[in-house]
PDB file of C-alpha atoms in Angstrom:
ATOM      1  CA  MET A1184       0.000   0.000   0.000  1.00 67.00           C
ATOM      2  CA  THR A1185       1.053   3.604  -0.635  1.00 73.00           C
ATOM      3  CA  ALA A1186       0.927   6.005   2.309  1.00 77.00           C
ATOM      4  CA  ALA A1187      -0.730   9.367   1.705  1.00 74.00           C
ATOM      5  CA  SER A1188       2.334  11.035   3.251  1.00 75.00           C
ATOM      6  CA  GLU A1189       4.420   9.877   0.279  1.00 84.00           C
ATOM      7  CA  PHE A1190       2.784  12.556  -1.867  1.00 89.00           C
ATOM      8  CA  ASP A1191       4.580  15.816  -1.206  1.00 89.00           C
ATOM      9  CA  ARG A1192       2.755  18.066  -3.674  1.00 94.00           C
ATOM     10  CA  PRO A1193      -0.436  18.207  -5.772  1.00 96.00           C
ATOM     11  CA  ASP A1194       1.478  17.482  -8.988  1.00 95.00           C
ATOM     12  CA  ALA A1195       2.493  14.100  -7.602  1.00 95.00           C
ATOM     13  CA  VAL A1196      -1.150  13.280  -6.857  1.00 96.00           C
ATOM     14  CA  ALA A1197      -2.195  14.391 -10.350  1.00 96.00           C
ATOM     15  CA  ALA A1198       0.476  12.178 -11.911  1.00 95.00           C
ATOM     16  CA  ALA A1199      -0.588   9.205  -9.781  1.00 96.00           C
ATOM     17  CA  LEU A1200      -4.253   9.756 -10.689  1.00 96.00           C
ATOM     18  CA  GLU A1201      -3.332   9.966 -14.368  1.00 93.00           C
ATOM     19  CA  ARG A1202      -1.667   6.557 -14.147  1.00 93.00           C
ATOM     20  CA  THR A1203      -5.049   5.152 -13.105  1.00 93.00           C
ATOM     21  CA  GLY A1204      -6.715   6.817 -16.108  1.00 89.00           C
ATOM     22  CA  TYR A1205      -8.218   9.699 -14.105  1.00 92.00           C
ATOM     23  CA  LEU A1206      -7.163  13.099 -15.425  1.00 92.00           C
ATOM     24  CA  ALA A1207      -7.271  15.750 -12.729  1.00 92.00           C
ATOM     25  CA  ASP A1208      -6.996  19.495 -13.241  1.00 91.00           C
ATOM     26  CA  PRO A1209      -4.837  21.501 -10.785  1.00 92.00           C
ATOM     27  CA  GLY A1210      -7.788  22.378  -8.548  1.00 94.00           C
ATOM     28  CA  LEU A1211      -8.934  18.797  -8.180  1.00 95.00           C
ATOM     29  CA  ALA A1212      -5.391  17.504  -7.640  1.00 96.00           C
ATOM     30  CA  SER A1213      -4.832  20.112  -4.920  1.00 97.00           C
ATOM     31  CA  ALA A1214      -8.070  19.159  -3.150  1.00 97.00           C
ATOM     32  CA  ALA A1215      -7.173  15.468  -3.218  1.00 96.00           C
ATOM     33  CA  PHE A1216      -3.633  16.210  -2.012  1.00 96.00           C
ATOM     34  CA  LEU A1217      -4.924  18.282   0.911  1.00 96.00           C
ATOM     35  CA  ALA A1218      -7.512  15.670   1.862  1.00 96.00           C
ATOM     36  CA  MET A1219      -4.805  13.032   2.040  1.00 94.00           C
ATOM     37  CA  ARG A1220      -2.251  15.143   3.910  1.00 94.00           C
ATOM     38  CA  MET A1221      -4.686  16.887   6.291  1.00 94.00           C
ATOM     39  CA  GLY A1222      -6.744  13.763   6.991  1.00 91.00           C
ATOM     40  CA  ARG A1223      -9.957  15.606   6.171  1.00 93.00           C
ATOM     41  CA  PRO A1224     -12.957  14.175   4.290  1.00 95.00           C
ATOM     42  CA  LEU A1225     -13.359  15.447   0.729  1.00 97.00           C
ATOM     43  CA  PHE A1226     -16.869  16.620  -0.119  1.00 96.00           C
ATOM     44  CA  CYS A1227     -17.388  16.469  -3.895  1.00 97.00           C
ATOM     45  CA  GLU A1228     -20.424  18.186  -5.308  1.00 95.00           C
ATOM     46  CA  GLY A1229     -21.550  18.593  -8.911  1.00 92.00           C
ATOM     47  CA  GLU A1230     -23.807  17.342 -11.670  1.00 88.00           C
ATOM     48  CA  PRO A1231     -24.108  13.583 -12.211  1.00 88.00           C
ATOM     49  CA  GLY A1232     -21.403  12.258 -14.509  1.00 87.00           C
ATOM     50  CA  THR A1233     -18.669  14.717 -13.579  1.00 91.00           C
ATOM     51  CA  GLY A1234     -16.375  12.080 -12.082  1.00 92.00           C
ATOM     52  CA  LYS A1235     -17.076  12.291  -8.346  1.00 95.00           C
ATOM     53  CA  THR A1236     -17.429   8.566  -7.726  1.00 95.00           C
ATOM     54  CA  ALA A1237     -14.636   7.811 -10.180  1.00 94.00           C
ATOM     55  CA  LEU A1238     -12.345  10.074  -8.135  1.00 96.00           C
ATOM     56  CA  ALA A1239     -12.826   7.904  -5.041  1.00 97.00           C
ATOM     57  CA  GLN A1240     -12.155   4.798  -7.103  1.00 96.00           C
ATOM     58  CA  ALA A1241      -9.017   6.352  -8.549  1.00 96.00           C
ATOM     59  CA  LEU A1242      -7.762   7.450  -5.117  1.00 97.00           C
ATOM     60  CA  ALA A1243      -8.171   3.891  -3.859  1.00 96.00           C
ATOM     61  CA  GLN A1244      -5.979   2.732  -6.733  1.00 96.00           C
ATOM     62  CA  VAL A1245      -3.430   5.470  -6.034  1.00 95.00           C
ATOM     63  CA  LEU A1246      -3.168   4.427  -2.381  1.00 95.00           C
ATOM     64  CA  ASP A1247      -3.450   0.729  -3.258  1.00 94.00           C
ATOM     65  CA  ALA A1248      -6.118   0.568  -0.563  1.00 95.00           C
ATOM     66  CA  PRO A1249      -9.517  -1.141  -0.567  1.00 96.00           C
ATOM     67  CA  LEU A1250     -12.480   0.991  -1.564  1.00 97.00           C
ATOM     68  CA  VAL A1251     -15.451   0.658   0.784  1.00 97.00           C
ATOM     69  CA  ARG A1252     -18.657   2.122  -0.629  1.00 97.00           C
ATOM     70  CA  LEU A1253     -21.740   3.279   1.233  1.00 96.00           C
ATOM     71  CA  GLN A1254     -24.548   4.068  -1.213  1.00 96.00           C
ATOM     72  CA  CYS A1255     -26.934   6.501   0.459  1.00 96.00           C
ATOM     73  CA  HIS A1256     -30.669   6.492  -0.126  1.00 94.00           C
ATOM     74  CA  GLU A1257     -33.805   7.893   1.419  1.00 92.00           C
ATOM     75  CA  GLY A1258     -34.445   6.234   4.774  1.00 92.00           C
ATOM     76  CA  ILE A1259     -30.908   4.908   5.289  1.00 94.00           C
ATOM     77  CA  ASP A1260     -30.082   4.646   8.992  1.00 91.00           C
ATOM     78  CA  ALA A1261     -27.017   4.147  11.141  1.00 89.00           C
ATOM     79  CA  ALA A1262     -27.515   0.378  11.386  1.00 89.00           C
ATOM     80  CA  GLN A1263     -27.234   0.022   7.608  1.00 92.00           C
ATOM     81  CA  ALA A1264     -23.977   1.954   7.703  1.00 93.00           C
ATOM     82  CA  LEU A1265     -22.416   0.441  10.822  1.00 93.00           C
ATOM     83  CA  TYR A1266     -23.173  -3.152  11.738  1.00 93.00           C
ATOM     84  CA  ASP A1267     -25.748  -5.805  12.378  1.00 93.00           C
ATOM     85  CA  TRP A1268     -25.778  -9.059  14.292  1.00 94.00           C
ATOM     86  CA  ASP A1269     -26.030 -12.353  12.440  1.00 94.00           C
ATOM     87  CA  PHE A1270     -29.195 -13.542  14.209  1.00 93.00           C
ATOM     88  CA  PRO A1271     -29.568 -16.890  12.366  1.00 94.00           C
ATOM     89  CA  ARG A1272     -26.021 -17.888  13.325  1.00 95.00           C
ATOM     90  CA  GLN A1273     -26.527 -16.649  16.880  1.00 93.00           C
ATOM     91  CA  LEU A1274     -29.685 -18.753  17.175  1.00 94.00           C
ATOM     92  CA  LEU A1275     -27.921 -21.815  15.799  1.00 94.00           C
ATOM     93  CA  HIS A1276     -25.084 -21.255  18.269  1.00 93.00           C
ATOM     94  CA  LEU A1277     -27.550 -20.977  21.156  1.00 92.00           C
ATOM     95  CA  ARG A1278     -29.320 -24.200  20.210  1.00 91.00           C
ATOM     96  CA  THR A1279     -25.993 -25.995  19.953  1.00 92.00           C
ATOM     97  CA  MET A1280     -25.064 -24.832  23.445  1.00 89.00           C
ATOM     98  CA  GLU A1281     -28.453 -25.923  24.790  1.00 89.00           C
ATOM     99  CA  ALA A1282     -28.128 -29.345  23.189  1.00 89.00           C
ATOM    100  CA  ALA A1283     -24.636 -29.793  24.619  1.00 88.00           C
ATOM    101  CA  ALA A1284     -25.847 -28.794  28.104  1.00 86.00           C
ATOM    102  CA  THR A1285     -28.784 -31.218  27.910  1.00 87.00           C
ATOM    103  CA  ALA A1286     -26.497 -34.047  26.872  1.00 87.00           C
ATOM    104  CA  SER A1287     -24.006 -33.367  29.658  1.00 84.00           C
ATOM    105  CA  GLY A1288     -26.586 -32.525  32.303  1.00 82.00           C
ATOM    106  CA  ASP A1289     -24.832 -29.228  33.072  1.00 81.00           C
ATOM    107  CA  ALA A1290     -26.742 -25.977  33.550  1.00 80.00           C
ATOM    108  CA  LEU A1291     -26.065 -23.117  31.164  1.00 79.00           C
ATOM    109  CA  ASP A1292     -24.334 -20.040  32.535  1.00 85.00           C
ATOM    110  CA  ALA A1293     -26.563 -17.192  31.343  1.00 86.00           C
ATOM    111  CA  ASP A1294     -23.790 -14.578  31.406  1.00 86.00           C
ATOM    112  CA  ALA A1295     -21.413 -16.835  29.492  1.00 87.00           C
ATOM    113  CA  VAL A1296     -24.091 -17.621  26.930  1.00 87.00           C
ATOM    114  CA  GLU A1297     -24.850 -13.928  26.380  1.00 87.00           C
ATOM    115  CA  ALA A1298     -21.164 -13.102  26.052  1.00 87.00           C
ATOM    116  CA  SER A1299     -20.651 -15.838  23.485  1.00 89.00           C
ATOM    117  CA  LEU A1300     -23.654 -14.666  21.442  1.00 90.00           C
ATOM    118  CA  TYR A1301     -22.251 -11.151  21.089  1.00 91.00           C
ATOM    119  CA  ASP A1302     -18.827 -12.227  19.938  1.00 90.00           C
ATOM    120  CA  ARG A1303     -17.143 -10.551  16.968  1.00 90.00           C
ATOM    121  CA  ARG A1304     -17.617 -13.676  14.878  1.00 92.00           C
ATOM    122  CA  PHE A1305     -21.345 -12.906  14.783  1.00 94.00           C
ATOM    123  CA  LEU A1306     -20.827  -9.244  13.900  1.00 94.00           C
ATOM    124  CA  LEU A1307     -21.742  -8.220  10.341  1.00 94.00           C
ATOM    125  CA  ALA A1308     -19.718  -5.102   9.514  1.00 94.00           C
ATOM    126  CA  ARG A1309     -21.485  -2.609   7.252  1.00 95.00           C
ATOM    127  CA  PRO A1310     -19.487  -0.103   5.142  1.00 96.00           C
ATOM    128  CA  VAL A1311     -18.547   2.481   7.792  1.00 95.00           C
ATOM    129  CA  LEU A1312     -17.425  -0.103  10.346  1.00 95.00           C
ATOM    130  CA  GLU A1313     -15.673  -2.063   7.611  1.00 95.00           C
ATOM    131  CA  ALA A1314     -13.724   1.052   6.598  1.00 95.00           C
ATOM    132  CA  LEU A1315     -12.714   1.747  10.196  1.00 94.00           C
ATOM    133  CA  GLN A1316     -11.527  -1.821  10.648  1.00 92.00           C
ATOM    134  CA  THR A1317      -9.709  -1.960   7.303  1.00 90.00           C
ATOM    135  CA  THR A1318      -6.831   0.445   7.568  1.00 81.00           C
ATOM    136  CA  PRO A1319      -5.870   2.219   5.504  1.00 88.00           C
ATOM    137  CA  SER A1320      -8.890   2.344   3.228  1.00 95.00           C
ATOM    138  CA  VAL A1321     -10.915   4.747   1.118  1.00 97.00           C
ATOM    139  CA  LEU A1322     -14.512   5.208   2.277  1.00 97.00           C
ATOM    140  CA  LEU A1323     -16.876   6.453  -0.422  1.00 97.00           C
ATOM    141  CA  ILE A1324     -20.126   7.875   0.977  1.00 96.00           C
ATOM    142  CA  ASP A1325     -21.966   8.190  -2.295  1.00 96.00           C
ATOM    143  CA  GLU A1326     -24.884  10.568  -2.927  1.00 95.00           C
ATOM    144  CA  VAL A1327     -25.137  11.755   0.662  1.00 95.00           C
ATOM    145  CA  ASP A1328     -27.773  14.264  -0.503  1.00 94.00           C
ATOM    146  CA  ARG A1329     -30.225  11.354  -0.764  1.00 93.00           C
ATOM    147  CA  ALA A1330     -29.976  10.614   2.972  1.00 94.00           C
ATOM    148  CA  ASP A1331     -32.020  12.481   5.592  1.00 89.00           C
ATOM    149  CA  ASP A1332     -30.947  14.905   8.316  1.00 86.00           C
ATOM    150  CA  GLU A1333     -30.610  12.265  11.031  1.00 87.00           C
ATOM    151  CA  PHE A1334     -28.148  10.302   8.951  1.00 91.00           C
ATOM    152  CA  GLU A1335     -26.058  13.418   8.349  1.00 88.00           C
ATOM    153  CA  ALA A1336     -25.888  13.916  12.125  1.00 86.00           C
ATOM    154  CA  PHE A1337     -24.661  10.357  12.513  1.00 87.00           C
ATOM    155  CA  LEU A1338     -21.968  10.946   9.886  1.00 89.00           C
ATOM    156  CA  LEU A1339     -20.807  14.045  11.752  1.00 85.00           C
ATOM    157  CA  GLU A1340     -19.933  11.957  14.796  1.00 81.00           C
ATOM    158  CA  VAL A1341     -18.206   9.222  12.837  1.00 85.00           C
ATOM    159  CA  LEU A1342     -16.135  11.637  10.745  1.00 84.00           C
ATOM    160  CA  ALA A1343     -15.096  13.578  13.830  1.00 85.00           C
ATOM    161  CA  GLU A1344     -14.066  10.596  15.938  1.00 87.00           C
ATOM    162  CA  ASN A1345     -13.078   7.972  13.353  1.00 90.00           C
ATOM    163  CA  SER A1346     -14.599   5.502  15.769  1.00 90.00           C
ATOM    164  CA  VAL A1347     -17.914   3.876  16.632  1.00 90.00           C
ATOM    165  CA  THR A1348     -19.232   2.398  19.846  1.00 89.00           C
ATOM    166  CA  ILE A1349     -20.802  -1.067  19.828  1.00 91.00           C
ATOM    167  CA  PRO A1350     -22.538  -1.546  23.192  1.00 89.00           C
ATOM    168  CA  GLU A1351     -21.749  -5.267  23.468  1.00 88.00           C
ATOM    169  CA  ILE A1352     -18.094  -4.943  22.404  1.00 89.00           C
ATOM    170  CA  GLY A1353     -16.901  -1.414  23.043  1.00 90.00           C
ATOM    171  CA  VAL A1354     -15.220   1.273  20.963  1.00 91.00           C
ATOM    172  CA  VAL A1355     -13.876   0.403  17.508  1.00 91.00           C
ATOM    173  CA  ARG A1356     -11.357   3.031  16.423  1.00 91.00           C
ATOM    174  CA  ALA A1357      -9.511   3.157  13.115  1.00 91.00           C
ATOM    175  CA  GLU A1358      -5.755   2.644  13.499  1.00 90.00           C
ATOM    176  CA  THR A1359      -5.360   4.811  10.400  1.00 90.00           C
ATOM    177  CA  PRO A1360      -8.409   6.951   9.573  1.00 91.00           C
ATOM    178  CA  PRO A1361      -9.827   6.113   6.151  1.00 95.00           C
ATOM    179  CA  LEU A1362      -9.648   8.666   3.368  1.00 96.00           C
ATOM    180  CA  VAL A1363     -13.307   9.675   3.119  1.00 96.00           C
ATOM    181  CA  VAL A1364     -14.886  10.955  -0.095  1.00 97.00           C
ATOM    182  CA  LEU A1365     -18.482  12.170   0.079  1.00 96.00           C
ATOM    183  CA  THR A1366     -20.406  12.881  -3.100  1.00 96.00           C
ATOM    184  CA  SER A1367     -23.538  14.916  -3.705  1.00 96.00           C
ATOM    185  CA  ASN A1368     -25.522  15.572  -6.882  1.00 92.00           C
ATOM    186  CA  ARG A1369     -27.048  18.559  -5.099  1.00 89.00           C
ATOM    187  CA  THR A1370     -30.611  17.252  -5.186  1.00 88.00           C
ATOM    188  CA  ARG A1371     -30.828  19.128  -1.863  1.00 88.00           C
ATOM    189  CA  GLU A1372     -28.454  21.215   0.198  1.00 89.00           C
ATOM    190  CA  VAL A1373     -26.306  19.277   2.652  1.00 90.00           C
ATOM    191  CA  HIS A1374     -26.054  20.906   6.067  1.00 89.00           C
ATOM    192  CA  ASP A1375     -23.230  23.341   6.713  1.00 90.00           C
ATOM    193  CA  ALA A1376     -22.177  21.381   9.805  1.00 89.00           C
ATOM    194  CA  LEU A1377     -21.234  18.404   7.655  1.00 89.00           C
ATOM    195  CA  LYS A1378     -19.532  20.572   5.044  1.00 90.00           C
ATOM    196  CA  ARG A1379     -17.440  22.239   7.738  1.00 90.00           C
ATOM    197  CA  ARG A1380     -15.915  18.855   8.571  1.00 90.00           C
ATOM    198  CA  CYS A1381     -14.786  18.481   4.973  1.00 94.00           C
ATOM    199  CA  LEU A1382     -12.726  20.030   2.230  1.00 96.00           C
ATOM    200  CA  TYR A1383     -15.074  21.147  -0.528  1.00 96.00           C
ATOM    201  CA  LEU A1384     -14.688  20.482  -4.237  1.00 96.00           C
ATOM    202  CA  TRP A1385     -17.119  21.445  -6.981  1.00 96.00           C
ATOM    203  CA  LEU A1386     -16.748  19.347 -10.116  1.00 94.00           C
ATOM    204  CA  GLU A1387     -17.772  20.554 -13.562  1.00 92.00           C
ATOM    205  CA  HIS A1388     -17.970  18.549 -16.725  1.00 91.00           C
ATOM    206  CA  PRO A1389     -14.509  18.540 -18.319  1.00 91.00           C
ATOM    207  CA  ASP A1390     -13.789  21.056 -21.034  1.00 92.00           C
ATOM    208  CA  LEU A1391     -13.475  19.820 -24.601  1.00 94.00           C
ATOM    209  CA  ALA A1392      -9.711  19.291 -24.551  1.00 94.00           C
ATOM    210  CA  ARG A1393      -9.821  17.392 -21.240  1.00 92.00           C
ATOM    211  CA  GLU A1394     -12.705  15.211 -22.394  1.00 94.00           C
ATOM    212  CA  VAL A1395     -10.754  14.278 -25.526  1.00 95.00           C
ATOM    213  CA  ALA A1396      -7.777  13.477 -23.307  1.00 94.00           C
ATOM    214  CA  ILE A1397      -9.953  11.307 -21.035  1.00 92.00           C
ATOM    215  CA  LEU A1398     -11.301   9.391 -24.029  1.00 94.00           C
ATOM    216  CA  LYS A1399      -7.792   8.811 -25.345  1.00 93.00           C
ATOM    217  CA  SER A1400      -6.524   7.854 -21.898  1.00 90.00           C
ATOM    218  CA  ARG A1401      -9.233   5.259 -21.297  1.00 90.00           C
ATOM    219  CA  MET A1402      -9.384   4.092 -24.925  1.00 93.00           C
ATOM    220  CA  PRO A1403      -5.907   4.486 -26.432  1.00 92.00           C
ATOM    221  CA  GLN A1404      -7.004   2.650 -29.588  1.00 93.00           C
ATOM    222  CA  LEU A1405      -9.605   5.319 -30.355  1.00 94.00           C
ATOM    223  CA  SER A1406      -8.642   7.521 -33.301  1.00 94.00           C
ATOM    224  CA  ASP A1407      -7.930  11.179 -32.588  1.00 94.00           C
ATOM    225  CA  GLU A1408     -10.674  12.167 -35.022  1.00 94.00           C
ATOM    226  CA  LEU A1409     -13.367  10.006 -33.429  1.00 95.00           C
ATOM    227  CA  ALA A1410     -12.361  11.084 -29.911  1.00 95.00           C
ATOM    228  CA  GLN A1411     -12.636  14.722 -30.972  1.00 95.00           C
ATOM    229  CA  GLN A1412     -16.013  14.183 -32.666  1.00 94.00           C
ATOM    230  CA  VAL A1413     -17.524  12.323 -29.717  1.00 96.00           C
ATOM    231  CA  ALA A1414     -16.308  14.867 -27.171  1.00 95.00           C
ATOM    232  CA  GLN A1415     -17.557  17.763 -29.292  1.00 94.00           C
ATOM    233  CA  ALA A1416     -20.987  16.183 -29.839  1.00 94.00           C
ATOM    234  CA  VAL A1417     -21.338  15.422 -26.122  1.00 95.00           C
ATOM    235  CA  HIS A1418     -20.486  19.014 -25.268  1.00 93.00           C
ATOM    236  CA  ARG A1419     -23.182  20.208 -27.641  1.00 93.00           C
ATOM    237  CA  LEU A1420     -25.674  17.718 -26.190  1.00 94.00           C
ATOM    238  CA  ARG A1421     -25.044  19.214 -22.746  1.00 93.00           C
ATOM    239  CA  GLY A1422     -26.179  22.544 -24.122  1.00 90.00           C
ATOM    240  CA  LEU A1423     -29.588  21.218 -25.213  1.00 90.00           C
ATOM    241  CA  ASP A1424     -31.266  21.491 -21.802  1.00 85.00           C
ATOM    242  CA  LEU A1425     -31.790  17.731 -21.576  1.00 91.00           C
ATOM    243  CA  LEU A1426     -33.441  15.858 -18.714  1.00 92.00           C
ATOM    244  CA  LYS A1427     -30.195  13.948 -18.158  1.00 91.00           C
ATOM    245  CA  PRO A1428     -27.154  15.573 -19.783  1.00 92.00           C
ATOM    246  CA  PRO A1429     -24.490  12.989 -20.600  1.00 94.00           C
ATOM    247  CA  GLY A1430     -21.525  12.593 -18.273  1.00 92.00           C
ATOM    248  CA  VAL A1431     -18.029  11.335 -18.941  1.00 92.00           C
ATOM    249  CA  ALA A1432     -19.190   7.738 -18.513  1.00 92.00           C
ATOM    250  CA  GLU A1433     -21.687   8.249 -21.344  1.00 94.00           C
ATOM    251  CA  SER A1434     -18.947   9.727 -23.546  1.00 95.00           C
ATOM    252  CA  LEU A1435     -16.905   6.586 -22.996  1.00 95.00           C
ATOM    253  CA  ASP A1436     -19.934   4.376 -23.657  1.00 95.00           C
ATOM    254  CA  TRP A1437     -20.670   6.241 -26.884  1.00 96.00           C
ATOM    255  CA  ALA A1438     -17.112   5.902 -28.119  1.00 96.00           C
ATOM    256  CA  ALA A1439     -17.120   2.190 -27.230  1.00 96.00           C
ATOM    257  CA  ALA A1440     -20.444   1.680 -29.036  1.00 96.00           C
ATOM    258  CA  LEU A1441     -19.127   3.417 -32.145  1.00 96.00           C
ATOM    259  CA  GLU A1442     -16.069   1.208 -32.120  1.00 94.00           C
ATOM    260  CA  LEU A1443     -18.188  -1.915 -31.783  1.00 95.00           C
ATOM    261  CA  ILE A1444     -20.218  -1.093 -34.899  1.00 95.00           C
ATOM    262  CA  GLY A1445     -17.017  -0.314 -36.794  1.00 93.00           C
ATOM    263  CA  ALA A1446     -17.635   3.417 -37.175  1.00 91.00           C
ATOM    264  CA  ARG A1447     -14.589   5.472 -38.101  1.00 88.00           C
ATOM    265  CA  HIS A1448     -16.434   8.765 -38.003  1.00 89.00           C
ATOM    266  CA  LEU A1449     -19.369  10.128 -36.076  1.00 92.00           C
ATOM    267  CA  ASP A1450     -21.880  10.776 -38.808  1.00 91.00           C
ATOM    268  CA  LEU A1451     -25.659  10.929 -38.967  1.00 91.00           C
ATOM    269  CA  GLU A1452     -26.100   7.179 -39.412  1.00 92.00           C
ATOM    270  CA  SER A1453     -23.652   6.040 -36.719  1.00 94.00           C
ATOM    271  CA  ALA A1454     -24.874   8.678 -34.274  1.00 93.00           C
ATOM    272  CA  THR A1455     -28.514   7.664 -34.737  1.00 92.00           C
ATOM    273  CA  THR A1456     -27.656   3.982 -34.335  1.00 93.00           C
ATOM    274  CA  THR A1457     -25.739   4.455 -31.096  1.00 95.00           C
ATOM    275  CA  LEU A1458     -27.631   7.309 -29.470  1.00 93.00           C
ATOM    276  CA  GLY A1459     -28.894   4.976 -26.732  1.00 94.00           C
ATOM    277  CA  ALA A1460     -25.357   4.732 -25.369  1.00 95.00           C
ATOM    278  CA  VAL A1461     -25.278   8.402 -24.498  1.00 94.00           C
ATOM    279  CA  LEU A1462     -28.896   9.429 -23.803  1.00 94.00           C
ATOM    280  CA  LYS A1463     -31.235   7.580 -21.438  1.00 92.00           C
ATOM    281  CA  TYR A1464     -34.567   9.347 -21.848  1.00 93.00           C
ATOM    282  CA  ARG A1465     -36.888   9.208 -24.850  1.00 93.00           C
ATOM    283  CA  GLU A1466     -37.478  12.965 -24.652  1.00 93.00           C
ATOM    284  CA  ASP A1467     -33.725  13.609 -24.715  1.00 93.00           C
ATOM    285  CA  ALA A1468     -33.234  11.244 -27.648  1.00 91.00           C
ATOM    286  CA  ASP A1469     -36.054  12.937 -29.600  1.00 91.00           C
ATOM    287  CA  ARG A1470     -34.557  16.354 -28.964  1.00 90.00           C
ATOM    288  CA  ALA A1471     -31.094  15.174 -29.964  1.00 90.00           C
ATOM    289  CA  ARG A1472     -32.346  13.578 -33.201  1.00 88.00           C
ATOM    290  CA  ASP A1473     -33.954  16.864 -34.168  1.00 86.00           C
ATOM    291  CA  ALA A1474     -30.613  18.593 -33.655  1.00 85.00           C
ATOM    292  CA  LEU A1475     -28.211  15.956 -34.973  1.00 84.00           C
ATOM    293  CA  ASP A1476     -27.151  17.951 -38.025  1.00 81.00           C
ATOM    294  CA  ALA A1477     -26.063  20.845 -35.818  1.00 80.00           C
ATOM    295  CA  LEU A1478     -24.531  18.513 -33.228  1.00 79.00           C
ATOM    296  CA  LEU A1479     -22.337  16.843 -35.824  1.00 82.00           C
ATOM    297  CA  ALA A1480     -21.314  19.981 -37.679  1.00 77.00           C
ATOM    298  CA  SER A1481     -17.563  20.476 -37.649  1.00 67.00           C
TER     299      SER A1481
END
């Protein structure tokens, strides 16, 4: 594993990210560098498809550390993030103890039985506990804007202490705090208290030159011309006020789809055939088809 302290400047982080296929601009590289060196969570906010989740994945590769992902959703609670007890195995264990006591004629010691039932072997670690126990690690708390206020309050405590308390076992504290990346698509505003715990990074869609570079980095076999055409068309699609503007992942999917059908250029026929790789709503596809001539103009 690579220690975060081995990176002595943002350029070194940018170079390491580039080796994973993630191209970071100076602002993003600086934010990642500071998060690693200051031990602060990195709060990434921006439109879907701007590379927030991919950044956490790339940082895990850079640090050669496991990525632990917590996908947030409406109604998520602390138990789903921390731990649960394996009740079926506990029940089986209890019945085995009872059968052994009946066979031997010995009485069960209630305290000993309870202690054995709440042993670590019956503990099911959920993502946050798993990240604290797996050190070092990268903890991705994805789409935190989908969780409710109570869950944000829970995260505040965990991020501040890098530990959790399990009543039956005690305090579990990370030997090395995980590098935490939180993402938000800004479907609602996340509380200031949580943001204050973090370094903040706003991610935009890459500019045309960077998107071409990303396509070439991830798909070296792609021709320069096709990479340029795909990136340019995607940039124009983002200006159409679509329900779901395409992200970088859709650019890559579109380029891959064009390659699979043997297209050497992005023209009207190949674009129409593969439009489903880049747009995911019928209304968006209809709007794009009406504008394809302009989208493909050089």
